[in-house]
GROMACS .gro file of C-alpha atoms in nm:
model
  447
    1MET     CA    1  10.874  13.515  10.954
    2LYS     CA    2  11.166  13.281  11.012
    3SER     CA    3  11.386  13.178  10.725
    4ALA     CA    4  11.401  12.821  10.603
    5SER     CA    5  11.733  12.758  10.771
    6GLU     CA    6  11.612  12.902  11.102
    7THR     CA    7  11.300  12.687  11.089
    8ARG     CA    8  11.482  12.364  11.024
    9GLN     CA    9  11.798  12.411  11.232
   10PRO     CA   10  11.753  12.205  11.552
   11HIS     CA   11  11.839  12.343  11.895
   12HIS     CA   12  11.999  12.012  11.986
   13GLN     CA   13  12.108  11.706  11.798
   14PRO     CA   14  11.838  11.435  11.785
   15ARG     CA   15  11.907  11.125  11.990
   16LEU     CA   16  12.108  10.855  11.807
   17ALA     CA   17  12.141  11.085  11.504
   18ASN     CA   18  12.506  10.980  11.459
   19PHE     CA   19  12.464  10.615  11.559
   20PRO     CA   20  12.636  10.396  11.449
   21PHE     CA   21  12.857  10.652  11.270
   22ASP     CA   22  12.877  11.027  11.212
   23PRO     CA   23  12.819  11.117  10.845
   24THR     CA   24  13.027  11.434  10.879
   25ARG     CA   25  13.340  11.223  10.929
   26LEU     CA   26  13.305  11.060  10.588
   27PRO     CA   27  13.506  11.193  10.290
   28PHE     CA   28  13.195  11.253  10.074
   29PHE     CA   29  12.862  11.434  10.093
   30TYR     CA   30  12.634  11.198  10.281
   31GLY     CA   31  12.333  11.299  10.075
   32THR     CA   32  12.452  11.056   9.807
   33ALA     CA   33  12.428  10.768  10.056
   34VAL     CA   34  12.081  10.883  10.161
   35LEU     CA   35  11.986  10.893   9.792
   36VAL     CA   36  12.079  10.525   9.752
   37CYS     CA   37  11.915  10.430  10.082
   38GLY     CA   38  11.592  10.614   9.997
   39THR     CA   39  11.579  10.461   9.650
   40LEU     CA   40  11.615  10.112   9.797
   41GLY     CA   41  11.334  10.203  10.038
   42VAL     CA   42  11.094  10.284   9.756
   43LEU     CA   43  11.194   9.960   9.582
   44ALA     CA   44  11.132   9.771   9.909
   45SER     CA   45  10.775   9.902   9.903
   46ALA     CA   46  10.703   9.690   9.591
   47PRO     CA   47  10.521   9.412   9.784
   48GLY     CA   48  10.266   9.674   9.892
   49GLN     CA   49  10.229   9.826   9.546
   50THR     CA   50   9.977   9.706   9.289
   51VAL     CA   51  10.263   9.576   9.073
   52GLY     CA   52  10.363   9.341   9.355
   53VAL     CA   53  10.021   9.241   9.488
   54SER     CA   54   9.880   9.153   9.145
   55VAL     CA   55  10.117   8.855   9.107
   56PHE     CA   56   9.951   8.684   9.405
   57THR     CA   57   9.589   8.750   9.307
   58ASP     CA   58   9.512   8.419   9.138
   59PHE     CA   59   9.671   8.222   9.422
   60LEU     CA   60   9.460   8.410   9.679
   61ILE     CA   61   9.146   8.339   9.475
   62GLU     CA   62   9.226   7.967   9.479
   63SER     CA   63   9.335   7.945   9.843
   64HIS     CA   64   9.052   8.154   9.988
   65HIS     CA   65   8.782   8.028   9.750
   66LEU     CA   66   8.677   8.383   9.667
   67SER     CA   67   8.577   8.525   9.329
   68ARG     CA   68   8.793   8.777   9.151
   69SER     CA   69   8.533   9.043   9.224
   70TRP     CA   70   8.551   8.978   9.598
   71ILE     CA   71   8.932   8.987   9.595
   72SER     CA   72   8.924   9.314   9.397
   73PHE     CA   73   8.673   9.463   9.638
   74ALA     CA   74   8.886   9.362   9.937
   75TYR     CA   75   9.183   9.533   9.770
   76LEU     CA   76   8.970   9.842   9.704
   77ALA     CA   77   8.849   9.854  10.065
   78GLY     CA   78   9.199   9.812  10.205
   79THR     CA   79   9.344  10.077   9.974
   80ILE     CA   80   9.078  10.337  10.056
   81ALA     CA   81   9.115  10.269  10.429
   82SER     CA   82   9.491  10.319  10.403
   83ALA     CA   83   9.441  10.649  10.223
   84PHE     CA   84   9.268  10.795  10.528
   85LEU     CA   85   9.576  10.733  10.744
   86ILE     CA   86   9.851  10.847  10.509
   87THR     CA   87   9.817  11.210  10.623
   88ARG     CA   88   9.875  11.089  10.980
   89ALA     CA   89  10.182  10.899  10.857
   90GLY     CA   90  10.307  11.226  10.709
   91ARG     CA   91  10.281  11.391  11.049
   92TRP     CA   92  10.480  11.104  11.199
   93TYR     CA   93  10.743  11.175  10.937
   94ASP     CA   94  10.762  11.541  11.045
   95GLN     CA   95  10.784  11.436  11.409
   96PHE     CA   96  11.034  11.148  11.393
   97GLY     CA   97  11.215  11.195  11.061
   98GLY     CA   98  11.259  10.981  10.752
   99ARG     CA   99  11.518  10.746  10.902
  100TRP     CA  100  11.296  10.624  11.183
  101VAL     CA  101  10.974  10.612  10.984
  102SER     CA  102  11.142  10.419  10.700
  103THR     CA  103  11.291  10.173  10.948
  104ALA     CA  104  10.962  10.118  11.130
  105SER     CA  105  10.743  10.098  10.818
  106ALA     CA  106  10.975   9.845  10.650
  107ALA     CA  107  10.974   9.632  10.966
  108MET     CA  108  10.595   9.647  10.984
  109LEU     CA  109  10.560   9.562  10.615
  110ALA     CA  110  10.778   9.255  10.667
  111ILE     CA  111  10.553   9.143  10.956
  112VAL     CA  112  10.241   9.199  10.746
  113LEU     CA  113  10.385   8.993  10.459
  114ILE     CA  114  10.447   8.705  10.697
  115GLY     CA  115  10.090   8.738  10.820
  116MET     CA  116   9.958   8.737  10.462
  117SER     CA  117  10.154   8.419  10.391
  118TYR     CA  118   9.933   8.252  10.654
  119SER     CA  119   9.615   8.437  10.554
  120ASP     CA  120   9.435   8.121  10.440
  121ALA     CA  121   9.505   7.950  10.773
  122ILE     CA  122   9.400   8.261  10.967
  123ALA     CA  123   9.076   8.287  10.768
  124GLU     CA  124   9.007   7.916  10.818
  125SER     CA  125   9.063   7.950  11.192
  126MET     CA  126   8.830   8.248  11.207
  127ALA     CA  127   8.566   8.069  10.999
  128SER     CA  128   8.574   7.769  11.235
  129MET     CA  129   8.429   7.991  11.507
  130LEU     CA  130   8.144   8.108  11.281
  131PRO     CA  131   7.850   7.937  11.110
  132PRO     CA  132   7.956   7.757  10.786
  133GLN     CA  133   7.787   8.015  10.560
  134TYR     CA  134   8.025   8.287  10.681
  135SER     CA  135   8.350   8.126  10.563
  136GLN     CA  136   8.380   8.357  10.263
  137GLN     CA  137   8.313   8.662  10.479
  138ALA     CA  138   8.596   8.554  10.708
  139SER     CA  139   8.835   8.539  10.414
  140PHE     CA  140   8.715   8.876  10.291
  141VAL     CA  141   8.779   9.039  10.630
  142VAL     CA  142   9.125   8.884  10.664
  143LEU     CA  143   9.230   8.991  10.314
  144SER     CA  144   9.083   9.341  10.352
  145LEU     CA  145   9.284   9.393  10.671
  146GLY     CA  146   9.593   9.246  10.508
  147PHE     CA  147   9.562   9.463  10.199
  148PHE     CA  148   9.506   9.767  10.421
  149ALA     CA  149   9.829   9.700  10.613
  150MET     CA  150  10.028   9.621  10.298
  151ARG     CA  151   9.911   9.938  10.125
  152PHE     CA  152   9.955  10.158  10.432
  153PHE     CA  153  10.303  10.042  10.529
  154GLY     CA  154  10.420   9.978  10.171
  155GLN     CA  155  10.270  10.222   9.923
  156GLY     CA  156  10.199  10.473  10.199
  157MET     CA  157  10.453  10.507  10.480
  158LEU     CA  158  10.761  10.342  10.328
  159THR     CA  159  10.733  10.518   9.992
  160LEU     CA  160  10.655  10.858  10.145
  161SER     CA  161  10.930  10.846  10.407
  162SER     CA  162  11.199  10.707  10.176
  163ARG     CA  163  11.137  10.961   9.901
  164ASN     CA  164  11.099  11.256  10.138
  165MET     CA  165  11.418  11.161  10.322
  166VAL     CA  166  11.607  11.206   9.996
  167LEU     CA  167  11.433  11.537   9.922
  168GLU     CA  168  11.552  11.669  10.260
  169TRP     CA  169  11.915  11.630  10.151
  170PHE     CA  170  11.884  11.796   9.810
  171GLU     CA  171  11.739  12.131   9.713
  172GLN     CA  172  11.912  12.286   9.414
  173ARG     CA  173  12.001  11.937   9.283
  174ARG     CA  174  11.666  11.784   9.375
  175GLY     CA  175  11.577  11.720   9.011
  176MET     CA  176  11.881  11.501   8.950
  177ALA     CA  177  11.810  11.311   9.272
  178LEU     CA  178  11.455  11.246   9.152
  179ALA     CA  179  11.590  11.132   8.815
  180PHE     CA  180  11.804  10.869   8.990
  181ILE     CA  181  11.507  10.751   9.198
  182GLY     CA  182  11.268  10.750   8.902
  183ILE     CA  183  11.492  10.553   8.667
  184SER     CA  184  11.584  10.303   8.940
  185ILE     CA  185  11.218  10.248   9.028
  186ALA     CA  186  11.113  10.218   8.663
  187PHE     CA  187  11.356   9.933   8.604
  188GLY     CA  188  11.317   9.786   8.952
  189PHE     CA  189  10.939   9.767   8.940
  190SER     CA  190  10.953   9.632   8.584
  191VAL     CA  191  11.136   9.319   8.704
  192THR     CA  192  10.938   9.286   9.028
  193PRO     CA  193  10.653   9.073   8.884
  194ALA     CA  194  10.896   8.831   8.722
  195PHE     CA  195  11.102   8.803   9.041
  196PHE     CA  196  10.796   8.744   9.257
  197GLU     CA  197  10.666   8.488   9.008
  198TRP     CA  198  11.003   8.308   9.020
  199LEU     CA  199  10.979   8.289   9.399
  200ILE     CA  200  10.624   8.153   9.376
  201GLN     CA  201  10.726   7.884   9.127
  202LYS     CA  202  11.022   7.794   9.345
  203GLY     CA  203  10.841   7.746   9.675
  204GLY     CA  204  10.474   7.844   9.650
  205TRP     CA  205  10.296   8.173   9.716
  206SER     CA  206  10.320   8.151  10.096
  207TRP     CA  207  10.693   8.080  10.088
  208ALA     CA  208  10.739   8.362   9.836
  209TRP     CA  209  10.578   8.616  10.067
  210ARG     CA  210  10.793   8.499  10.359
  211SER     CA  211  11.106   8.527  10.143
  212ILE     CA  212  11.010   8.879  10.038
  213ALA     CA  213  10.951   8.961  10.405
  214VAL     CA  214  11.314   8.868  10.480
  215ILE     CA  215  11.432   9.105  10.205
  216VAL     CA  216  11.216   9.390  10.336
  217ALA     CA  217  11.331   9.326  10.695
  218THR     CA  218  11.691   9.344  10.573
  219TYR     CA  219  11.619   9.685  10.427
  220SER     CA  220  11.471   9.792  10.762
  221ILE     CA  221  11.808   9.727  10.923
  222ALA     CA  222  11.986   9.910  10.639
  223ALA     CA  223  11.755  10.211  10.680
  224PHE     CA  224  11.844  10.231  11.049
  225VAL     CA  225  12.218  10.200  10.988
  226PHE     CA  226  12.257  10.419  10.677
  227GLY     CA  227  11.950  10.640  10.671
  228ARG     CA  228  11.968  10.996  10.807
  229SER     CA  229  11.665  11.219  10.843
  230ARG     CA  230  11.789  11.574  10.775
  231PRO     CA  231  12.126  11.729  10.695
  232GLU     CA  232  12.069  11.998  10.961
  233ASP     CA  233  12.069  11.728  11.229
  234HIS     CA  234  12.440  11.686  11.155
  235GLY     CA  235  12.535  12.049  11.100
  236LEU     CA  236  12.515  12.006  10.721
  237LEU     CA  237  12.314  12.181  10.451
  238PRO     CA  238  12.115  12.040  10.156
  239ASP     CA  239  12.324  11.975   9.843
  240GLY     CA  240  12.650  12.007  10.038
  241PRO     CA  241  12.938  12.083   9.798
  242PHE     CA  242  12.699  12.057   9.502
  243ALA     CA  243  12.513  12.376   9.602
  244LYS     CA  244  12.540  12.663   9.355
  245LYS     CA  245  12.537  13.009   9.503
  246ASP     CA  246  12.451  13.187   9.179
  247ARG     CA  247  12.132  12.993   9.093
  248LYS     CA  248  11.869  13.231   8.954
  249SER     CA  249  11.582  13.283   9.197
  250HIS     CA  250  11.310  13.256   8.932
  251ALA     CA  251  11.392  12.889   8.887
  252GLU     CA  252  11.192  12.821   9.209
  253THR     CA  253  11.467  12.586   9.323
  254LEU     CA  254  11.518  12.719   9.674
  255SER     CA  255  11.237  12.669   9.925
  256GLY     CA  256  11.068  12.989  10.027
  257ARG     CA  257  10.825  13.034  10.312
  258GLN     CA  258  10.759  12.736  10.540
  259PHE     CA  259  10.389  12.649  10.509
  260THR     CA  260  10.180  12.439  10.745
  261LEU     CA  261   9.937  12.188  10.596
  262SER     CA  262   9.638  12.414  10.658
  263GLU     CA  263   9.818  12.707  10.492
  264ALA     CA  264   9.920  12.493  10.194
  265ARG     CA  265   9.562  12.376  10.142
  266GLN     CA  266   9.452  12.737  10.112
  267THR     CA  267   9.674  12.800   9.811
  268TYR     CA  268   9.562  12.771   9.450
  269SER     CA  269   9.872  12.581   9.334
  270PHE     CA  270   9.831  12.305   9.592
  271TRP     CA  271   9.504  12.189   9.440
  272VAL     CA  272   9.618  12.221   9.079
  273PHE     CA  273   9.917  11.996   9.143
  274THR     CA  274   9.726  11.759   9.371
  275PHE     CA  275   9.442  11.707   9.123
  276SER     CA  276   9.694  11.658   8.843
  277ALA     CA  277   9.853  11.378   9.046
  278VAL     CA  278   9.511  11.231   9.131
  279LEU     CA  279   9.405  11.229   8.766
  280THR     CA  280   9.732  11.065   8.662
  281GLY     CA  281   9.696  10.791   8.923
  282LEU     CA  282   9.331  10.734   8.837
  283VAL     CA  283   9.390  10.701   8.462
  284LEU     CA  284   9.703  10.487   8.494
  285THR     CA  285   9.553  10.246   8.749
  286SER     CA  286   9.230  10.215   8.552
  287LEU     CA  287   9.419  10.137   8.232
  288SER     CA  288   9.644   9.884   8.407
  289PHE     CA  289   9.346   9.714   8.568
  290HIS     CA  290   9.135   9.696   8.249
  291VAL     CA  291   9.405   9.692   7.981
  292VAL     CA  292   9.307   9.352   7.837
  293SER     CA  293   8.943   9.459   7.820
  294PHE     CA  294   9.037   9.792   7.658
  295PHE     CA  295   9.223   9.615   7.378
  296ALA     CA  296   8.961   9.339   7.343
  297ASP     CA  297   8.696   9.604   7.278
  298ALA     CA  298   8.920   9.735   7.001
  299GLY     CA  299   8.955   9.387   6.852
  300MET     CA  300   9.311   9.323   6.968
  301GLU     CA  301   9.472   9.030   7.149
  302ARG     CA  302   9.577   8.997   7.513
  303SER     CA  303   9.944   8.984   7.408
  304GLN     CA  304   9.911   9.324   7.237
  305ALA     CA  305   9.753   9.470   7.549
  306VAL     CA  306  10.027   9.353   7.784
  307ALA     CA  307  10.303   9.453   7.541
  308ILE     CA  308  10.200   9.821   7.541
  309PHE     CA  309  10.364   9.876   7.880
  310VAL     CA  310  10.715   9.797   7.755
  311PRO     CA  311  10.759  10.088   7.508
  312ALA     CA  312  10.562  10.312   7.744
  313ALA     CA  313  10.811  10.235   8.023
  314PHE     CA  314  11.106  10.329   7.804
  315ALA     CA  315  10.931  10.650   7.699
  316SER     CA  316  10.856  10.742   8.061
  317VAL     CA  317  11.218  10.684   8.165
  318VAL     CA  318  11.343  10.922   7.896
  319VAL     CA  319  11.078  11.181   7.984
  320GLU     CA  320  11.151  11.155   8.356
  321PHE     CA  321  11.526  11.190   8.309
  322VAL     CA  322  11.494  11.499   8.089
  323GLY     CA  323  11.215  11.645   8.303
  324SER     CA  324  11.408  11.590   8.627
  325TRP     CA  325  11.709  11.773   8.485
  326LEU     CA  326  11.489  12.059   8.363
  327SER     CA  327  11.313  12.085   8.699
  328ASP     CA  328  11.631  12.230   8.849
  329PHE     CA  329  11.607  12.526   8.611
  330ILE     CA  330  11.244  12.594   8.517
  331LYS     CA  331  10.913  12.642   8.695
  332LEU     CA  332  10.726  12.328   8.784
  333LYS     CA  333  10.401  12.449   8.632
  334TYR     CA  334  10.549  12.397   8.285
  335LEU     CA  335  10.625  12.033   8.367
  336ALA     CA  336  10.274  11.994   8.509
  337MET     CA  337  10.137  12.120   8.177
  338VAL     CA  338  10.338  11.852   7.993
  339GLN     CA  339  10.198  11.592   8.231
  340LEU     CA  340   9.842  11.709   8.162
  341VAL     CA  341   9.904  11.701   7.787
  342GLY     CA  342  10.008  11.338   7.838
  343ILE     CA  343   9.683  11.260   8.023
  344LEU     CA  344   9.483  11.431   7.749
  345THR     CA  345   9.668  11.242   7.475
  346LEU     CA  346   9.627  10.907   7.649
  347SER     CA  347   9.259  10.959   7.731
  348LEU     CA  348   9.169  11.059   7.375
  349SER     CA  349   9.372  10.779   7.218
  350LEU     CA  350   9.200  10.525   7.446
  351SER     CA  351   8.863  10.675   7.352
  352PHE     CA  352   8.927  10.590   6.987
  353LEU     CA  353   9.160  10.294   7.026
  354ASP     CA  354   9.241  10.078   6.724
  355SER     CA  355   9.539   9.884   6.592
  356GLY     CA  356   9.663  10.184   6.393
  357PRO     CA  357   9.823  10.518   6.489
  358SER     CA  358   9.627  10.543   6.815
  359LEU     CA  359   9.872  10.292   6.969
  360VAL     CA  360  10.155  10.537   6.911
  361PHE     CA  361   9.961  10.806   7.096
  362VAL     CA  362   9.885  10.564   7.381
  363VAL     CA  363  10.260  10.509   7.427
  364LEU     CA  364  10.334  10.881   7.394
  365GLY     CA  365  10.061  10.978   7.638
  366MET     CA  366  10.169  10.720   7.895
  367GLY     CA  367  10.531  10.824   7.860
  368LEU     CA  368  10.458  11.194   7.917
  369MET     CA  369  10.212  11.126   8.198
  370GLN     CA  370  10.419  10.872   8.392
  371GLY     CA  371  10.750  11.046   8.334
  372MET     CA  372  10.630  11.379   8.471
  373PHE     CA  373  10.424  11.224   8.751
  374GLY     CA  374  10.728  11.112   8.949
  375ILE     CA  375  10.871  11.463   8.938
  376ILE     CA  376  10.553  11.660   9.006
  377SER     CA  377  10.432  11.439   9.291
  378ALA     CA  378  10.765  11.467   9.475
  379ALA     CA  379  10.939  11.796   9.391
  380THR     CA  380  10.638  12.026   9.427
  381TRP     CA  381  10.586  12.007   9.802
  382PRO     CA  382  10.937  12.090   9.936
  383ARG     CA  383  10.990  12.356   9.669
  384PHE     CA  384  10.655  12.532   9.708
  385TYR     CA  385  10.591  12.484  10.081
  386GLY     CA  386  10.930  12.423  10.243
  387ARG     CA  387  11.052  12.126  10.444
  388ALA     CA  388  10.920  12.210  10.792
  389HIS     CA  389  10.589  12.027  10.734
  390LEU     CA  390  10.688  11.822  10.430
  391GLY     CA  391  10.547  11.497  10.564
  392ALA     CA  392  10.202  11.635  10.648
  393ILE     CA  393  10.167  11.822  10.316
  394SER     CA  394  10.293  11.542  10.091
  395GLY     CA  395  10.101  11.287  10.297
  396PHE     CA  396   9.771  11.470  10.255
  397SER     CA  397   9.820  11.501   9.881
  398THR     CA  398   9.924  11.136   9.857
  399SER     CA  399   9.615  11.024  10.050
  400ILE     CA  400   9.388  11.189   9.794
  401MET     CA  401   9.587  11.036   9.509
  402VAL     CA  402   9.571  10.687   9.662
  403ALA     CA  403   9.194  10.719   9.699
  404GLY     CA  404   9.177  10.815   9.331
  405THR     CA  405   9.376  10.508   9.229
  406ALA     CA  406   9.141  10.292   9.436
  407VAL     CA  407   8.812  10.417   9.290
  408GLY     CA  408   8.934  10.467   8.931
  409PRO     CA  409   8.910  10.104   8.815
  410TYR     CA  410   8.566  10.071   8.974
  411LEU     CA  411   8.435  10.384   8.801
  412PHE     CA  412   8.569  10.262   8.467
  413SER     CA  413   8.395   9.928   8.527
  414VAL     CA  414   8.066  10.105   8.593
  415ALA     CA  415   8.103  10.304   8.270
  416HIS     CA  416   8.168   9.987   8.074
  417ASP     CA  417   7.872   9.807   8.232
  418GLN     CA  418   7.634  10.096   8.172
  419PHE     CA  419   7.742  10.202   7.823
  420GLY     CA  420   7.921   9.894   7.688
  421SER     CA  421   8.237  10.101   7.640
  422TYR     CA  422   8.506  10.279   7.838
  423ARG     CA  423   8.471  10.585   7.614
  424PRO     CA  424   8.247  10.788   7.852
  425ALA     CA  425   8.505  10.746   8.130
  426THR     CA  426   8.806  10.830   7.915
  427LEU     CA  427   8.633  11.136   7.769
  428VAL     CA  428   8.553  11.263   8.119
  429CYS     CA  429   8.922  11.221   8.206
  430ALA     CA  430   9.017  11.413   7.890
  431LEU     CA  431   8.781  11.694   7.992
  432ALA     CA  432   8.929  11.703   8.343
  433ALA     CA  433   9.278  11.725   8.191
  434LEU     CA  434   9.167  12.020   7.977
  435VAL     CA  435   9.029  12.202   8.283
  436LEU     CA  436   9.351  12.149   8.477
  437LEU     CA  437   9.557  12.247   8.175
  438ALA     CA  438   9.370  12.579   8.163
  439ALA     CA  439   9.434  12.627   8.537
  440ALA     CA  440   9.805  12.535   8.532
  441PRO     CA  441   9.952  12.866   8.398
  442ARG     CA  442   9.859  13.037   8.727
  443ALA     CA  443  10.004  12.759   8.947
  444ASP     CA  444  10.318  12.944   9.062
  445ARG     CA  445  10.503  12.896   9.389
  446PRO     CA  446  10.306  13.062   9.671
  447HIS     CA  447  10.469  13.337   9.873
   0.00000   0.00000   0.00000
């Protein structure tokens, strides 16, 4: 069995690896530049994330003359379709590297945003070739395809490649790199809706999407100029001068055996961590989608519902910073257990939501769950399964998680329609968290 360094060390330098400049000639460890570049890449994916798309929903309803249910279903269809291709995107990452995939996915996202800015005209043109009764179906098809492309290139390819590119450059200090990414994203995504809304008010929703496309295209150029796929491509090693030679082996920091995707899927830990991420995404998306309804059922106002995300965001930032630092020293299964305790706390507090102490537990549960999610969903795969097939392994796990985020709100809606309450759904999530919590103590790094 080859060592990690033997597996990753290239026989020849990839083409254009040092264009337009050689990172080894700079007076600092280039991983720090990749960290900034990768973080900006994840932020550039915001137009394809739910936080970015949701700002445009009402304008799409008005322009396309579709109901909210049809728009939501188009978003669901596009998201699920994108989930099926994310594993393939991960393989592209392994083949071409984070620099090229980030560059290409950002460029494609910019093109898609321009297309979406003309979606009403495209749908109208398509409808003109069909009988009048099919005009709504034309809009549905156009928006479903648009949402698919936005989710695939934004939430899928750009996020995966940008984050993984950073993880390639850090190993022993991976936790601190994730802390920087997590805190930047937490604050960046928190201002995204307001920024997008400002653009819409300034020039309309179509102009806003075209303006955002220019920003994303600018990042595509930056990714090509400053992004670098792997330190080994330049004769460097992860962590550079920050590497510590005396790090204790039981901390799981250093990658061990290099697993293929099929080998990773055969391990117990892969499914424990994957299902923990899926459950987190499902619960968080469902709450975000139905938050006003959740609080209305408990007799609270819309303003109270929306306000819950502010203290939860601050709690998650603190949890993620502390957890990221700890992840460089302790086993990831302990952080996964904290994440699952957060899911359990949130699910139970939502099951018995009122205007009293349960709100405190909602904030606490969201903080623990969100804060640990960013660490677990990123750090697990390179640490447990190596970097040789990082894209395929993380992509497969991400595809399952994305599917979970897509179907979660729908399943919660069904529960509410059938039982008049979200409680059956939240209790099932609490039970799932308990099962995973019982399974987590055995989720060690495979050998």
